[in-house]
Coordinates of C-alpha atoms in Angstrom, one line a residue:
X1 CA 1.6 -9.1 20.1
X2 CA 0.1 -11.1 16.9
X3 CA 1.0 -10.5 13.6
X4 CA -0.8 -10.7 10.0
X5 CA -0.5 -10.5 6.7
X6 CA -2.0 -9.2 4.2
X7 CA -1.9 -9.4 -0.3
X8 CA -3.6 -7.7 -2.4
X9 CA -2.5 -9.5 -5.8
X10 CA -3.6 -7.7 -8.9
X11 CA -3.1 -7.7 -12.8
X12 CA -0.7 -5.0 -12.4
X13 CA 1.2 -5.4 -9.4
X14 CA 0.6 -6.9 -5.4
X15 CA 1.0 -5.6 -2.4
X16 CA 2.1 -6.9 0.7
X17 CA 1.4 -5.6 4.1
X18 CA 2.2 -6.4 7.8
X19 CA 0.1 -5.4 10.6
X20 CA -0.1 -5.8 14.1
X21 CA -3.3 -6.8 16.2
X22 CA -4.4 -3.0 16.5
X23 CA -4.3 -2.9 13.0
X24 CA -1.0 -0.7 12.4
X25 CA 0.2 -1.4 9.3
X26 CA 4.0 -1.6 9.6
X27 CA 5.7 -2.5 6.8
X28 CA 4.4 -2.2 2.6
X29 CA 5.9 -4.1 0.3
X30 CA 4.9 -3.8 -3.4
X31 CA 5.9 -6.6 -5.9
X32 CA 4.8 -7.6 -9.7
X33 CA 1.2 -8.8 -10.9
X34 CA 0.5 -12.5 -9.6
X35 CA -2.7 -12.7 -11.6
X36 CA -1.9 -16.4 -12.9
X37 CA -4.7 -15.5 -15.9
X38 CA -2.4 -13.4 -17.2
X39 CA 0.7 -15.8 -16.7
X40 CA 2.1 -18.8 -19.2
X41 CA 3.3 -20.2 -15.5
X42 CA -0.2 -20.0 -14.4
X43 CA -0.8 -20.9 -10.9
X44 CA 2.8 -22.0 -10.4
X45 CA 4.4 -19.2 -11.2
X46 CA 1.7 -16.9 -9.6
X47 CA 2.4 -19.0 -6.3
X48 CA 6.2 -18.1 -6.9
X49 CA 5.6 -14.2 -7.0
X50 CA 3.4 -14.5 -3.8
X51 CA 6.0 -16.2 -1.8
X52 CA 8.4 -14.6 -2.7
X53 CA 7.1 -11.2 -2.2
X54 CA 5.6 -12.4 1.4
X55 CA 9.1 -13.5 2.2
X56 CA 10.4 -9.9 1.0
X57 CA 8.0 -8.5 3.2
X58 CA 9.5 -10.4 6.6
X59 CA 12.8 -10.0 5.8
X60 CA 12.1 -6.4 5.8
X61 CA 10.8 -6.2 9.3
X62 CA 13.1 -9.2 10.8
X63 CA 10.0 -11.3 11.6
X64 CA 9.7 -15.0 10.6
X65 CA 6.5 -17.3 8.7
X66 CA 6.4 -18.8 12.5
X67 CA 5.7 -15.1 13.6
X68 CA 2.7 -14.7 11.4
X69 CA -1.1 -15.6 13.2
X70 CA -2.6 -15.4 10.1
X71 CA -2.6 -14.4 6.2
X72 CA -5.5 -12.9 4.0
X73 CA -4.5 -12.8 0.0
X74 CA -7.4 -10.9 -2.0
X75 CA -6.0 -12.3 -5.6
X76 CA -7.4 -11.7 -8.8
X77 CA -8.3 -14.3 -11.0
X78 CA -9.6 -16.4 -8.2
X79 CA -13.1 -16.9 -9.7
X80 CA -13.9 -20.3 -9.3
X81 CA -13.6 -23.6 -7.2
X82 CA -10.9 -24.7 -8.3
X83 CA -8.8 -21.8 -9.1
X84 CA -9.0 -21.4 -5.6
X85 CA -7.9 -25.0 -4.3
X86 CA -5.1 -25.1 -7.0
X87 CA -3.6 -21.8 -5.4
X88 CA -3.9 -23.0 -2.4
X89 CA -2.1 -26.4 -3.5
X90 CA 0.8 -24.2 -5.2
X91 CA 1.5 -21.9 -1.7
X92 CA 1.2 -24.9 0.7
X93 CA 3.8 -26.9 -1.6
X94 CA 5.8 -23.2 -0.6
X95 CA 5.4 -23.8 2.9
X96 CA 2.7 -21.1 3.5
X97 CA 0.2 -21.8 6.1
X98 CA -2.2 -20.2 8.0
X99 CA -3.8 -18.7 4.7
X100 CA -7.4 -17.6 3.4
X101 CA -8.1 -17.1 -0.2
X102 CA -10.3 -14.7 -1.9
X103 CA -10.9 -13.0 -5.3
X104 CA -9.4 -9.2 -4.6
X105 CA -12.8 -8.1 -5.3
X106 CA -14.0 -9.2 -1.4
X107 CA -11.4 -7.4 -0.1
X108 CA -12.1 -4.0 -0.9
X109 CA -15.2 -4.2 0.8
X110 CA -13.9 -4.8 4.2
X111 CA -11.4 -1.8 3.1
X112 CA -14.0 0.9 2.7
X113 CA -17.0 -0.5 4.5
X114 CA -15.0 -1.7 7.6
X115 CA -17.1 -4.5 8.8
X116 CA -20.5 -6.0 8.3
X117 CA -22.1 -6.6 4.7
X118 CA -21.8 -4.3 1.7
X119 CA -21.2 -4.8 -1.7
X120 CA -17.7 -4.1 -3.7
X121 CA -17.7 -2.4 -7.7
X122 CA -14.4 -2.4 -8.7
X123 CA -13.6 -0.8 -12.5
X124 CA -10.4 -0.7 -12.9
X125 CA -7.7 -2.7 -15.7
X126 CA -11.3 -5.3 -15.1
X127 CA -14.5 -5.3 -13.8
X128 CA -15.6 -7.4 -11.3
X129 CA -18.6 -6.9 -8.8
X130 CA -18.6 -8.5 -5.0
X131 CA -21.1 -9.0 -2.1
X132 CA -20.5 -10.3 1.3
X133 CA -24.4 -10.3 2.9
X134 CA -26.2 -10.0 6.2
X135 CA -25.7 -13.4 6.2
X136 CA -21.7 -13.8 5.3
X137 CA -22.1 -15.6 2.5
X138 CA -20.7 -14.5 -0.6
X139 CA -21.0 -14.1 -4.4
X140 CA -19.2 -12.5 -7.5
X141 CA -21.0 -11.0 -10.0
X142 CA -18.9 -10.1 -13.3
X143 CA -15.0 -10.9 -14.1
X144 CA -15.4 -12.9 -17.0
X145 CA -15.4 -10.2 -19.8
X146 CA -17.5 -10.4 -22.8
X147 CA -18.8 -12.9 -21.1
X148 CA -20.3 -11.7 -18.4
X149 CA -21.3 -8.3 -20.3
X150 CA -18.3 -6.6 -18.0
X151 CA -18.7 -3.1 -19.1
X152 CA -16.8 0.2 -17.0
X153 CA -13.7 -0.8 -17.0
X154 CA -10.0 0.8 -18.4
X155 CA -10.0 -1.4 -21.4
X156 CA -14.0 -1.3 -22.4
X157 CA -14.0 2.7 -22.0
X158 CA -10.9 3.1 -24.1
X159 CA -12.2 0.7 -27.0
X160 CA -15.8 3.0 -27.1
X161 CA -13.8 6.0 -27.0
X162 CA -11.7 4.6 -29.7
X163 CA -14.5 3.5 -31.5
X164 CA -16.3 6.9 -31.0
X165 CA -13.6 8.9 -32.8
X166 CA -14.0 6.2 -35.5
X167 CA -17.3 6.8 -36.3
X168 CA -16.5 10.7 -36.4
X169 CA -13.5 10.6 -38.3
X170 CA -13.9 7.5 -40.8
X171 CA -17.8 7.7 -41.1
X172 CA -18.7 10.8 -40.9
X173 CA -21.7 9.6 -38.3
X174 CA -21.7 12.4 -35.5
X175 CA -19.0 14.5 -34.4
X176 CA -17.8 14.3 -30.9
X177 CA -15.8 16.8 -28.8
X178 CA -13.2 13.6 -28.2
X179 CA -11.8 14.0 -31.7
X180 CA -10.6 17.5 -30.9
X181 CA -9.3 16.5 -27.7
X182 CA -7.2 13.5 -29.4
X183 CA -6.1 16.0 -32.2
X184 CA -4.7 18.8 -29.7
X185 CA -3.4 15.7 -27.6
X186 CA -1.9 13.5 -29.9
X187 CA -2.5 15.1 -33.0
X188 CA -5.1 12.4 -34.4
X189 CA -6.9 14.5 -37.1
X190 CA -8.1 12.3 -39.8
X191 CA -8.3 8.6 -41.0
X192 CA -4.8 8.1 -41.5
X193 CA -3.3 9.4 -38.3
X194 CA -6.3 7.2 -36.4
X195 CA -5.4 4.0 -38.2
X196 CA -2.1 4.7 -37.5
X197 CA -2.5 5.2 -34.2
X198 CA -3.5 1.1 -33.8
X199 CA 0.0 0.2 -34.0
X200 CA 0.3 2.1 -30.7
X201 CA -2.3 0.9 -28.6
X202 CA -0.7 -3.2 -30.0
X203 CA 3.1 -2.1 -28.8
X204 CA 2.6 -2.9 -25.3
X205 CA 5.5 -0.6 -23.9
X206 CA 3.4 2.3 -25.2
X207 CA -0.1 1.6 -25.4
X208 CA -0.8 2.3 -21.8
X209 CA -0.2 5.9 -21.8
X210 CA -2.0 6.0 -24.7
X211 CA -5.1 4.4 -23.3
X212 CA -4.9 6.9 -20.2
X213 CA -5.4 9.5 -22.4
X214 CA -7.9 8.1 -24.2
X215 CA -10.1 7.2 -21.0
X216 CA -9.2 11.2 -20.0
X217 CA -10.4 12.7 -22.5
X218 CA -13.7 10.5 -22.6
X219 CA -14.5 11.9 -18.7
X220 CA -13.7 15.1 -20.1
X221 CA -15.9 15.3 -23.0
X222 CA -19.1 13.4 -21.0
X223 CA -18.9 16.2 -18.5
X224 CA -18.6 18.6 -21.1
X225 CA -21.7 17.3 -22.4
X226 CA -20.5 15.6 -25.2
X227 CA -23.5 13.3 -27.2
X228 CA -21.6 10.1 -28.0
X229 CA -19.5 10.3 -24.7
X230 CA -23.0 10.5 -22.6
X231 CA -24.3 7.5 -24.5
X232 CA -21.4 5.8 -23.5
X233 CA -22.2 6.8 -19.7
X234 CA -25.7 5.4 -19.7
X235 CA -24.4 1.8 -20.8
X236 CA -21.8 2.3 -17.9
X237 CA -24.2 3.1 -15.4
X238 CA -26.9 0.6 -16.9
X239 CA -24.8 -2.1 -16.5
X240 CA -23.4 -0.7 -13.0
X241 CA -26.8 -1.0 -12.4
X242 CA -27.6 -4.6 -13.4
X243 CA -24.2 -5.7 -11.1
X244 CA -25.2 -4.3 -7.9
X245 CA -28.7 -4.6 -8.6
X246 CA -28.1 -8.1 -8.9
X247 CA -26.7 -8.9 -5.6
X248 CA -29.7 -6.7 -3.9
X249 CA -31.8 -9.9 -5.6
X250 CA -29.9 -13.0 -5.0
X251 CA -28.4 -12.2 -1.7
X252 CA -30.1 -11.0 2.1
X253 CA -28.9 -7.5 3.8
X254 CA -31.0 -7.2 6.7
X255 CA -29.8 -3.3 6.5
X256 CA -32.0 -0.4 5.0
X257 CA -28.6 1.1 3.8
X258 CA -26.3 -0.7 1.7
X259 CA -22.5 0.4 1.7
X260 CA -21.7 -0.3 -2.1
X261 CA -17.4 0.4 -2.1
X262 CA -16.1 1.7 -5.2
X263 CA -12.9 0.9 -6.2
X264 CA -10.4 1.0 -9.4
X265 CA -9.4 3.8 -11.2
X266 CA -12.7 4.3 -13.1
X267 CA -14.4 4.9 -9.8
X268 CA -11.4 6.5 -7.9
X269 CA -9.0 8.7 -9.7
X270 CA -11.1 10.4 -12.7
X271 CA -13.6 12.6 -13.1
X272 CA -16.2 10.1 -13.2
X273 CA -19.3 11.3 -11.0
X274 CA -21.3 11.9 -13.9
X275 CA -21.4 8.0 -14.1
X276 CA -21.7 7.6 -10.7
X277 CA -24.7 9.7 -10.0
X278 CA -26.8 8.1 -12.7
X279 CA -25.8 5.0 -11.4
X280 CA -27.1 5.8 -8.2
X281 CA -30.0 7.0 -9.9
X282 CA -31.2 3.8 -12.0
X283 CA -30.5 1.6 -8.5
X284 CA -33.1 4.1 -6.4
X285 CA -35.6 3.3 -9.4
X286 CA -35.1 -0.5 -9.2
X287 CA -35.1 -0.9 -5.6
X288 CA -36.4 -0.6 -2.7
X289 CA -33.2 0.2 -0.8
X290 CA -30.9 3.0 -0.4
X291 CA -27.1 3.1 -0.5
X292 CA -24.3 4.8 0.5
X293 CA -21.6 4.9 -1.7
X294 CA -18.0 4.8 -0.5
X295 CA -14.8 5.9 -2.9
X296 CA -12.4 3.7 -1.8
X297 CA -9.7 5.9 -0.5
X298 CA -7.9 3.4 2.0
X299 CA -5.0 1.1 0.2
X300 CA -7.4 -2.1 -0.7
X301 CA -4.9 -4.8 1.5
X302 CA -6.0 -2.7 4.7
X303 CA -9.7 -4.6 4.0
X304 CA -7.2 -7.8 4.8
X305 CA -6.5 -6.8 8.4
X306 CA -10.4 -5.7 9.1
X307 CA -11.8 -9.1 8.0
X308 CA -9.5 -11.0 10.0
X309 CA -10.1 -9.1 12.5
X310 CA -13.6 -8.8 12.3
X311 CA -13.6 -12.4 12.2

């Protein structure tokens, strides 16, 4: 019996799985973020969670590193050339071997797509958008913030909606049903309790369950047909648009159906189909193909297993 590994490194936390050559998974381990973006240690210190948490993993299920066939990390931050190669320098100083390397945003399309091409949208705490073509080659599209126009994701939606209530509240421009879910949730009701309010979303102990209900109570208002909030949506899906659209341009599916795999929280786990639809709408004008879209529903690290597999 062979056994693999698989790591699904985030900005939040990683996952680390073990499966066997019929693709059980039998053993989960979950450890901190490894997202060396986000770290003063940078790659180092990213390396150091990895190992760490793939050694955690084997000491659960009494195997050994000399039991593994081979290891598939999805990580994020792994957006260029050398990103790559320095990781890949840290974990082989750590005695890892045996190892591929890939931005987490490849992964999930092997997760929800199985095998083959498709392409990979992930919104979540980032936005980054992945294709792996008829071909197998492969390109990322996004990741790079303002930079790369990223729009959809936790942070972006949470600074409109922010800035929506703003221009309610302190300008007076249009009034949007997200003021009067903020003031029954929070009790936001007026310039002072908004500005105040900024002190919360800088205290980083508390300014994530503040943006969650920020982001909630955007999807609630857009599919309560809220003006501002359905603005809001059309950039979204506009931009949605450009990502995907873009690989449909620069890379080959020999397919007349394209698996496009959502994924991240945006996509997955709020009421967000409003988006989604027009989405799917703008990409049916621009091209000539169609496309099935997939929720990612699977745990992202499973799309580890199936590409090594498939391979």
């Amino acid at each position: 019996m062979k056994f693999y590994i698989g790591v699904d490194g985030g900005g939040t936390k990683t996952a680390f799985a073990l499966f066997d050559e019929n693709k059980n998974m039998l053993e989960l381990h979950e450890g901190p973020a490894s997202n060396h973006e986000n770290m003063e240690g940078s790659f180092p210190q990213a390396a150091d969670i990895i190992t760490a948490g793939v050694d955690e993993l084997l000491k659960k299920t009494g195997k050994t590193r000399n039991d593994i066939t081979g290891m598939l990390m999805g990580l994020a931050g792994i957006d260029h050339p050398y990103q790559h190669d320095a990781m890949c320098e840290e974990l082989t100083k750590r005695g890892l071997k045996n190892f591929r390397i890939y931005n987490d945003g490849f992964i999930v399309i092997k997760a929800g797509g199985k095998a083959g091409a498709g392409i990979g949208y992930n919104c979540g705490t980032g936005t980054c958008c992945n294709s792996i073509d008829s071909r197998g080659e492969m390109l990322q599209i996004g990741g790079f913030d303002r930079l790369s126009g990223d729009k959809g994701n936790g942070h972006w939606v949470a600074n409109e909606t922010f800035r929506i209530v703003y221009d309610d509240v302190c300008l007076g421009k249009r009034e949007s049903k997200i003021t009067a879910l903020l003031t029954e949730k929070l009790g936001i009701k007026d310039r002072e309790t908004l500005l105040d309010s900024i002190q919360i979303i800088e205290d980083e102990e508390k300014s994530e369950a503040f943006i969650r209900v920020l982001i909630g109570s955007f999807f609630e208002a857009a599919n309560e047909g809220d003006e501002a909030a359905l603005e809001v949506i059309e950039e979204m899906a506009q931009r949605g648009a450009d990502f995907i659209g873009g690989h449909i341009k620069k890379m080959q599916f020999d397919e007349e159906t394209v698996n496009v795999v959502l994924s991240g929280s945006m996509h997955t786990k709020l009421p967000s189909d409003i988006y989604i639809n027009r989405m799917s709408e703008l990409l049916h004008e621009r091209t000539n193909k169609k496309f099935n879209f997939i929720k990612l529903t699977a745990a992202p690290v499973t799309g580890c297993i199936n590409w090594l597999l498939e391979d």
